Tab-separated table of C-alpha atoms and ligand atoms in Angstrom:
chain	number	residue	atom	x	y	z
A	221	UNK	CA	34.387	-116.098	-67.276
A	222	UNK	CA	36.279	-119.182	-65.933
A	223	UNK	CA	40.360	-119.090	-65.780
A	224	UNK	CA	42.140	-121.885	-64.519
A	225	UNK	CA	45.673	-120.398	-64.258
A	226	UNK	CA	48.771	-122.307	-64.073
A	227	UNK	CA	47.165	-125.685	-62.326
A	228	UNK	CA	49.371	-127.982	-60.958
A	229	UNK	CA	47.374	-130.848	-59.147
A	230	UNK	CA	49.243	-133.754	-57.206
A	231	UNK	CA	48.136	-136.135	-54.937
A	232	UNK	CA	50.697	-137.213	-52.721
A	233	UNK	CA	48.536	-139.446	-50.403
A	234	UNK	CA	51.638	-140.754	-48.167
A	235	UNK	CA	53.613	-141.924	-50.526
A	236	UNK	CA	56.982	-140.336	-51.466
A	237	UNK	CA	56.386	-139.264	-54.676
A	238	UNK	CA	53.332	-137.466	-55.265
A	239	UNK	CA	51.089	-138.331	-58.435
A	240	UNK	CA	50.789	-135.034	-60.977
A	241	UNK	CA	47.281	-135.287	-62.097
A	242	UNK	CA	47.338	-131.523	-63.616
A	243	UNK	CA	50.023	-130.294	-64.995
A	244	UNK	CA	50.918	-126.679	-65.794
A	245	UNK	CA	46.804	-126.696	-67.518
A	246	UNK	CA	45.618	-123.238	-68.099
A	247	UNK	CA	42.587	-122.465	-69.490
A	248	UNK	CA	39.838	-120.278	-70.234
A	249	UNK	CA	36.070	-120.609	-70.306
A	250	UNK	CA	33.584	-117.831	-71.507
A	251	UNK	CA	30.057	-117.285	-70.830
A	252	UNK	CA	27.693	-119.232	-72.168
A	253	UNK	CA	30.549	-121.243	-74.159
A	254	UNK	CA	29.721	-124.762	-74.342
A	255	UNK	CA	33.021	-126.863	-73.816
A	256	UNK	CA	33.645	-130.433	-73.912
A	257	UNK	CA	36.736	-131.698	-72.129
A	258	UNK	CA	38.335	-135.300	-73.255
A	259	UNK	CA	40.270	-137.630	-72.217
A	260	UNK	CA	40.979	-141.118	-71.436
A	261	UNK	CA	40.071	-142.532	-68.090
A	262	UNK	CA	42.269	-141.028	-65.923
A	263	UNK	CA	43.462	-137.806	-67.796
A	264	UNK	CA	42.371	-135.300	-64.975
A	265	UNK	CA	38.928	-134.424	-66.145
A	266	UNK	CA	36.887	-134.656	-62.922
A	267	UNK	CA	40.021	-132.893	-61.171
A	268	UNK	CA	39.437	-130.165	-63.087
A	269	UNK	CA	35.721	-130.221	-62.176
A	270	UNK	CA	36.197	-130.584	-58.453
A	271	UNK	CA	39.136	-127.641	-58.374
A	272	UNK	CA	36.112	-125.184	-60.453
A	273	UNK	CA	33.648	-126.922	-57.101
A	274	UNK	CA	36.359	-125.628	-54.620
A	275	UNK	CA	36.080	-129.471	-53.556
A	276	UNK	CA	40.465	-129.817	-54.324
A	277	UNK	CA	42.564	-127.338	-53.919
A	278	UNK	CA	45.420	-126.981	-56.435
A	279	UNK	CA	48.784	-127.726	-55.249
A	280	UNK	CA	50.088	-124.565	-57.720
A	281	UNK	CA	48.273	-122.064	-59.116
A	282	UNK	CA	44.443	-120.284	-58.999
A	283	UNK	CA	40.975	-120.771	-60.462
A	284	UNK	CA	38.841	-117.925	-60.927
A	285	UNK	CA	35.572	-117.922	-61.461
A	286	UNK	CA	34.399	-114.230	-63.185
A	287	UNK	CA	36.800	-112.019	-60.608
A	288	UNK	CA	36.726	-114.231	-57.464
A	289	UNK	CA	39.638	-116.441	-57.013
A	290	UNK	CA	37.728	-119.821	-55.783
A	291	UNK	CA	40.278	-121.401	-53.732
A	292	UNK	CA	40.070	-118.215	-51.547
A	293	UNK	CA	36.701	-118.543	-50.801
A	294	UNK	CA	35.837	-118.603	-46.732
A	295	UNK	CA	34.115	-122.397	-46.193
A	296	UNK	CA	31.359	-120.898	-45.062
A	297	UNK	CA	30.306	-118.765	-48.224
A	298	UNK	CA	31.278	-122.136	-50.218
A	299	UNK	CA	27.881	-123.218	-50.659
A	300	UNK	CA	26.706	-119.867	-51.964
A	301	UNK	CA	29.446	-119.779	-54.590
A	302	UNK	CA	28.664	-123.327	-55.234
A	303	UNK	CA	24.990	-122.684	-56.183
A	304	UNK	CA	26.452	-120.404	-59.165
A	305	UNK	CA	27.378	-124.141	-60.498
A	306	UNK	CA	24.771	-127.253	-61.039
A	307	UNK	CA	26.463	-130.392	-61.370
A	308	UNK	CA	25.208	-133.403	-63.281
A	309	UNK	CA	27.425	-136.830	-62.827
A	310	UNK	CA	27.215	-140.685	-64.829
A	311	UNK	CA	25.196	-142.281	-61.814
A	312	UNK	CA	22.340	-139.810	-61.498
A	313	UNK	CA	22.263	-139.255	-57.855
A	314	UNK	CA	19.133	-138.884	-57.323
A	315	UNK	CA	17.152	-139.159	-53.717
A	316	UNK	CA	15.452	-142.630	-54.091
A	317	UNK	CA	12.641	-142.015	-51.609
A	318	UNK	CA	11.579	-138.835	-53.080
A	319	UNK	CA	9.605	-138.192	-56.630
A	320	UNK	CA	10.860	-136.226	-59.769
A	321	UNK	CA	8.942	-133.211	-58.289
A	322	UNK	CA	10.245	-133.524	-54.647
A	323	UNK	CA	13.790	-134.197	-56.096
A	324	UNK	CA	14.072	-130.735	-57.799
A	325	UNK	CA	12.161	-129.237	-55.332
A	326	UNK	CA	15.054	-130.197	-52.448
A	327	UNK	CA	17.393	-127.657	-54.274
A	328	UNK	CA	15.056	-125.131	-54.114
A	329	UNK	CA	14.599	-125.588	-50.624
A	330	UNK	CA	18.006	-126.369	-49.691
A	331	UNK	CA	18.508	-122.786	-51.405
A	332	UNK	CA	15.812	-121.117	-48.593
A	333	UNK	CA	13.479	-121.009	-51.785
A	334	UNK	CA	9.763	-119.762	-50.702
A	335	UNK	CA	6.939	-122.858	-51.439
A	336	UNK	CA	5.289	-120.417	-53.748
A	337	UNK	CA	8.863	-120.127	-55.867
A	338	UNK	CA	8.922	-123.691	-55.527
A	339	UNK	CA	5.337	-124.212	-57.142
A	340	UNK	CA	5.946	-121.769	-59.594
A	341	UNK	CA	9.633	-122.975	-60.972
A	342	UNK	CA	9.484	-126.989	-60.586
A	343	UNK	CA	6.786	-127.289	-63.006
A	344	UNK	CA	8.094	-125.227	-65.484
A	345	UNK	CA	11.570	-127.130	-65.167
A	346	UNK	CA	9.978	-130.490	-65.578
A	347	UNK	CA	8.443	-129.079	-68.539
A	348	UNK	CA	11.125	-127.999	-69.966
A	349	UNK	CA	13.124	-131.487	-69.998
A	350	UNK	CA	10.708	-132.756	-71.334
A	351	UNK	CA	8.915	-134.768	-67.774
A	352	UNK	CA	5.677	-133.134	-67.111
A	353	UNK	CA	3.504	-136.373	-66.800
A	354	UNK	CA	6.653	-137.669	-64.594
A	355	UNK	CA	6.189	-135.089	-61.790
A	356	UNK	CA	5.049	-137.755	-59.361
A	357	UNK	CA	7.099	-140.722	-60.488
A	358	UNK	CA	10.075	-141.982	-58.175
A	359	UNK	CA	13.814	-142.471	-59.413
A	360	UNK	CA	12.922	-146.614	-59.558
A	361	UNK	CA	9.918	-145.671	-61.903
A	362	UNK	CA	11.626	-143.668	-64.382
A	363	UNK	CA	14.312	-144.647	-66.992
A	364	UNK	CA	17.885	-143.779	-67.079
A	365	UNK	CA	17.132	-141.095	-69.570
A	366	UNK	CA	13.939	-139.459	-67.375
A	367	UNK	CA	16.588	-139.799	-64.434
A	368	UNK	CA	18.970	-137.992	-66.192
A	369	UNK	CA	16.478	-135.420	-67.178
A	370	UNK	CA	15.701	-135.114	-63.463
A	371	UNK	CA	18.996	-134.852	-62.409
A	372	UNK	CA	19.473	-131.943	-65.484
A	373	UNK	CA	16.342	-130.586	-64.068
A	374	UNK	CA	18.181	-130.470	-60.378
A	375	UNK	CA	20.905	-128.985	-61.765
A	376	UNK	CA	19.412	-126.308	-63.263
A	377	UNK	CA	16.559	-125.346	-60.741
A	378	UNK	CA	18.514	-122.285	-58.814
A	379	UNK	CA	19.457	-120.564	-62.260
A	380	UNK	CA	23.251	-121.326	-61.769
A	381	UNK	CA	25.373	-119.858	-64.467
A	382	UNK	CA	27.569	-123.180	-65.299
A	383	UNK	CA	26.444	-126.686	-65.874
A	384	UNK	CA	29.099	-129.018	-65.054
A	385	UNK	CA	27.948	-131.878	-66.899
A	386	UNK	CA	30.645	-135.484	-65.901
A	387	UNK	CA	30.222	-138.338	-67.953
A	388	UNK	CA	26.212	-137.782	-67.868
A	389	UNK	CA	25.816	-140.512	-70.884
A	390	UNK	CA	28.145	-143.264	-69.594
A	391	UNK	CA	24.674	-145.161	-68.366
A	392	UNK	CA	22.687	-144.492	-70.797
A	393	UNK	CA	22.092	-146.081	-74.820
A	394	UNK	CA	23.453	-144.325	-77.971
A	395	UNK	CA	19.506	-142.974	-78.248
A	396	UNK	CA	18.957	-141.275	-74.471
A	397	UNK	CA	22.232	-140.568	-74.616
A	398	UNK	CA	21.491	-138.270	-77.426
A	399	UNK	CA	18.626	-136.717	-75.819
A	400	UNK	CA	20.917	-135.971	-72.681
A	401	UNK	CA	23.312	-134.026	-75.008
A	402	UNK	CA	20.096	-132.332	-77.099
A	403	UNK	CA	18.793	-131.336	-73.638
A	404	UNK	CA	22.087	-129.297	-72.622
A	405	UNK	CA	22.403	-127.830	-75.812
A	406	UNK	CA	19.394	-126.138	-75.184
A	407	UNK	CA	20.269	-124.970	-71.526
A	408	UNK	CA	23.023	-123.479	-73.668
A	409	UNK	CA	20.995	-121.446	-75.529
A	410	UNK	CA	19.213	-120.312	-73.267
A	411	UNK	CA	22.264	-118.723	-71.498
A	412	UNK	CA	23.873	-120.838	-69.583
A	413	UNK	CA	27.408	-122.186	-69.751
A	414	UNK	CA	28.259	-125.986	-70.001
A	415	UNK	CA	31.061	-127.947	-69.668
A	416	UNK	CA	31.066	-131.673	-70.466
A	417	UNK	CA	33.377	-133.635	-69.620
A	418	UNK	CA	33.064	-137.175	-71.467
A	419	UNK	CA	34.731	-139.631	-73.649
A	420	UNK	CA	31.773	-140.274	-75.783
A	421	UNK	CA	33.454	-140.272	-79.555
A	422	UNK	CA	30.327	-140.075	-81.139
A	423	UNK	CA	28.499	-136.979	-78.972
A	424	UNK	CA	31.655	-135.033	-79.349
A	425	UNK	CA	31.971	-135.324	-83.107
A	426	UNK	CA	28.609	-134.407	-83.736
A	427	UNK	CA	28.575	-131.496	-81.598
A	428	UNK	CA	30.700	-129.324	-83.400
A	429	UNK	CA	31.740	-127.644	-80.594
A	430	UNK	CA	34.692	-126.341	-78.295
A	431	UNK	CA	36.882	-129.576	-77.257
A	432	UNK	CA	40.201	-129.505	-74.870
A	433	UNK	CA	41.677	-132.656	-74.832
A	434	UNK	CA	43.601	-133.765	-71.873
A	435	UNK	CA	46.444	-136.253	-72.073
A	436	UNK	CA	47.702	-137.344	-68.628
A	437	UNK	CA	47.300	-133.841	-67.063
A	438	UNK	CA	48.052	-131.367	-69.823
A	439	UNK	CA	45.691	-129.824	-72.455
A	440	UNK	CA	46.888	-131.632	-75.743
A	441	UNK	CA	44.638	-129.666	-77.965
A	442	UNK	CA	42.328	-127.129	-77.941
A	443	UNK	CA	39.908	-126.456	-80.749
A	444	UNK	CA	37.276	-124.375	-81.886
A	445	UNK	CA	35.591	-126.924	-83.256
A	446	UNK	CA	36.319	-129.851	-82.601
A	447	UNK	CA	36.271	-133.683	-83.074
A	448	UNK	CA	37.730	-136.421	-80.711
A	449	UNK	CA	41.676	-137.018	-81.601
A	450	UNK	CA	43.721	-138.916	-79.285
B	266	LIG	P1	39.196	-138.616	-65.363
B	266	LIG	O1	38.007	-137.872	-64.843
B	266	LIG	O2	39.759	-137.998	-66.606
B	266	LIG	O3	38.960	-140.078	-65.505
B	266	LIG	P2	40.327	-138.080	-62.746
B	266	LIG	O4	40.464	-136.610	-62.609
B	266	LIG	O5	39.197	-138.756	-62.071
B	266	LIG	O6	40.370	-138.456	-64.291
B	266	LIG	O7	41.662	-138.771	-62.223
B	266	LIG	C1	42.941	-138.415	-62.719
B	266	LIG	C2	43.989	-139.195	-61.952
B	266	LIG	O8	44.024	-138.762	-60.597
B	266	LIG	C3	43.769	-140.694	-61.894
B	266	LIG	O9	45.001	-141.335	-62.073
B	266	LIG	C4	43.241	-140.912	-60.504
B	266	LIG	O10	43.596	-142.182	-60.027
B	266	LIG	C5	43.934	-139.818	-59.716
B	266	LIG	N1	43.173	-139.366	-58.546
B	266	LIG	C6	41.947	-138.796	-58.576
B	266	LIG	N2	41.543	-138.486	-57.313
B	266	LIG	C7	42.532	-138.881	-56.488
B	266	LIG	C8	42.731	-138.842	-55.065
B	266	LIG	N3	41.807	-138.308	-54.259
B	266	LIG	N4	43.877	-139.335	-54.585
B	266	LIG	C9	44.807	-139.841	-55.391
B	266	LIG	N5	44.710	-139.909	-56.726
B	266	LIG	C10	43.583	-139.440	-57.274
């Protein structure tokens, strides 16, 4: 369970009058919900992202993720509670000199994952997005789709309970883009919970899920299932 309570987010940034990019937004996630947050550029979305990350702090009010308040986490436990989350973004992110395999494998790793974990789990994740024969191909090699489905595959290697997915179809065509969303839908099933945060009309129409819309820092709407209103 996710509860952002109360969240009031400004940025004040030296000027006199700080900038409220949240405003009063409260709001509550269950397991393995998947949830698709809207907006227009600019509506708070990735603030909302990086306050779940612990990467802002709010200016009012507390996100908790299952019983742990995040924003009181010690700095140096932050990358354990951060490993509970995989994060996919637009631009991939990818390490350019390393392959698909070595690329999910440096989570694993970074995790103090044994090689024999690492042998056993990056094949079966590369299988499951679908890039088995891609194991040894490098970010320039693949398409934005397979580099997606890397990054996906990155995200997902440590078994984190949320995917925090941010604009992950803004590169890509109407077709991949598709795939992208196919591909988390089935992460979803298989237990884990997603939050997407896009402006994609078409994905979030056809997905028939939960939407929150967010209009210059407030939830507008909030609806089972939704479709993209602004
Ligand atoms: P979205 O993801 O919906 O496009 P963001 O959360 O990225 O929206 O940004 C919301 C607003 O907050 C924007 O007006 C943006 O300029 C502002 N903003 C984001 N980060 C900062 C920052 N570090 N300092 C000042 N303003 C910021």
């Amino acid at each position: 369970m996710i509860f952002f309570e109360k969240i009031v987010k400004s940025y004040t940034n030296n000027h006199p009058a700080p900038t409220t990019v949240l405003d009063d937004v409260t709001l509550t996630i269950a397991p393995n919900e998947f949830l698709s947050v809207v907006g227009q550029s600019g509506a708070g979305k990735t603030t909302l992202l990086k306050l779940l990350l612990a990467e802002e702090h709010p200016t009012a009010g507390s996100v908790f993720f299952e019983s742990v308040n995040v924003h009181t986490i010690p700095s140096a436990r932050l990358p354990y509670y951060r490993r509970k989350i995989g994060v996919v973004f637009q631009d991939f992110r990818l390490l350019p000199i390393k392959t698909a395999y070595e690329n999910i494998a440096f989570g694993m790793e970074a995790a103090g994952r044994t090689d024999e974990e690492i042998e056993e789990d990056v094949p079966q994740v590369l299988e499951l997005v679908g890039l088995a024969d891609k194991a040894e191909s490098f970010p320039h090699e693949l398409s934005g789709g397979e580099k997606q489905r890397v990054a996906i595959a990155r995200a997902i290697i440590n078994q984190p309970d949320v995917i925090i997915a941010d604009e992950p179809t803004g590169n890509l065509d109407p077709l991949n883009a598709w795939e992208i969303i196919k591909l988390l839908q089935k992460i979803n099933e298989l237990g884990t919970t997603v939050i997407l945060a896009t402006h994609d009309k078409d994905i979030i129409n056809s997905l028939g899920r939960r939407v929150v819309t967010l209009e210059r820092g407030k939830i507008v709407r909030d609806d089972k299932q939704g479709r993209y209103i602004l």
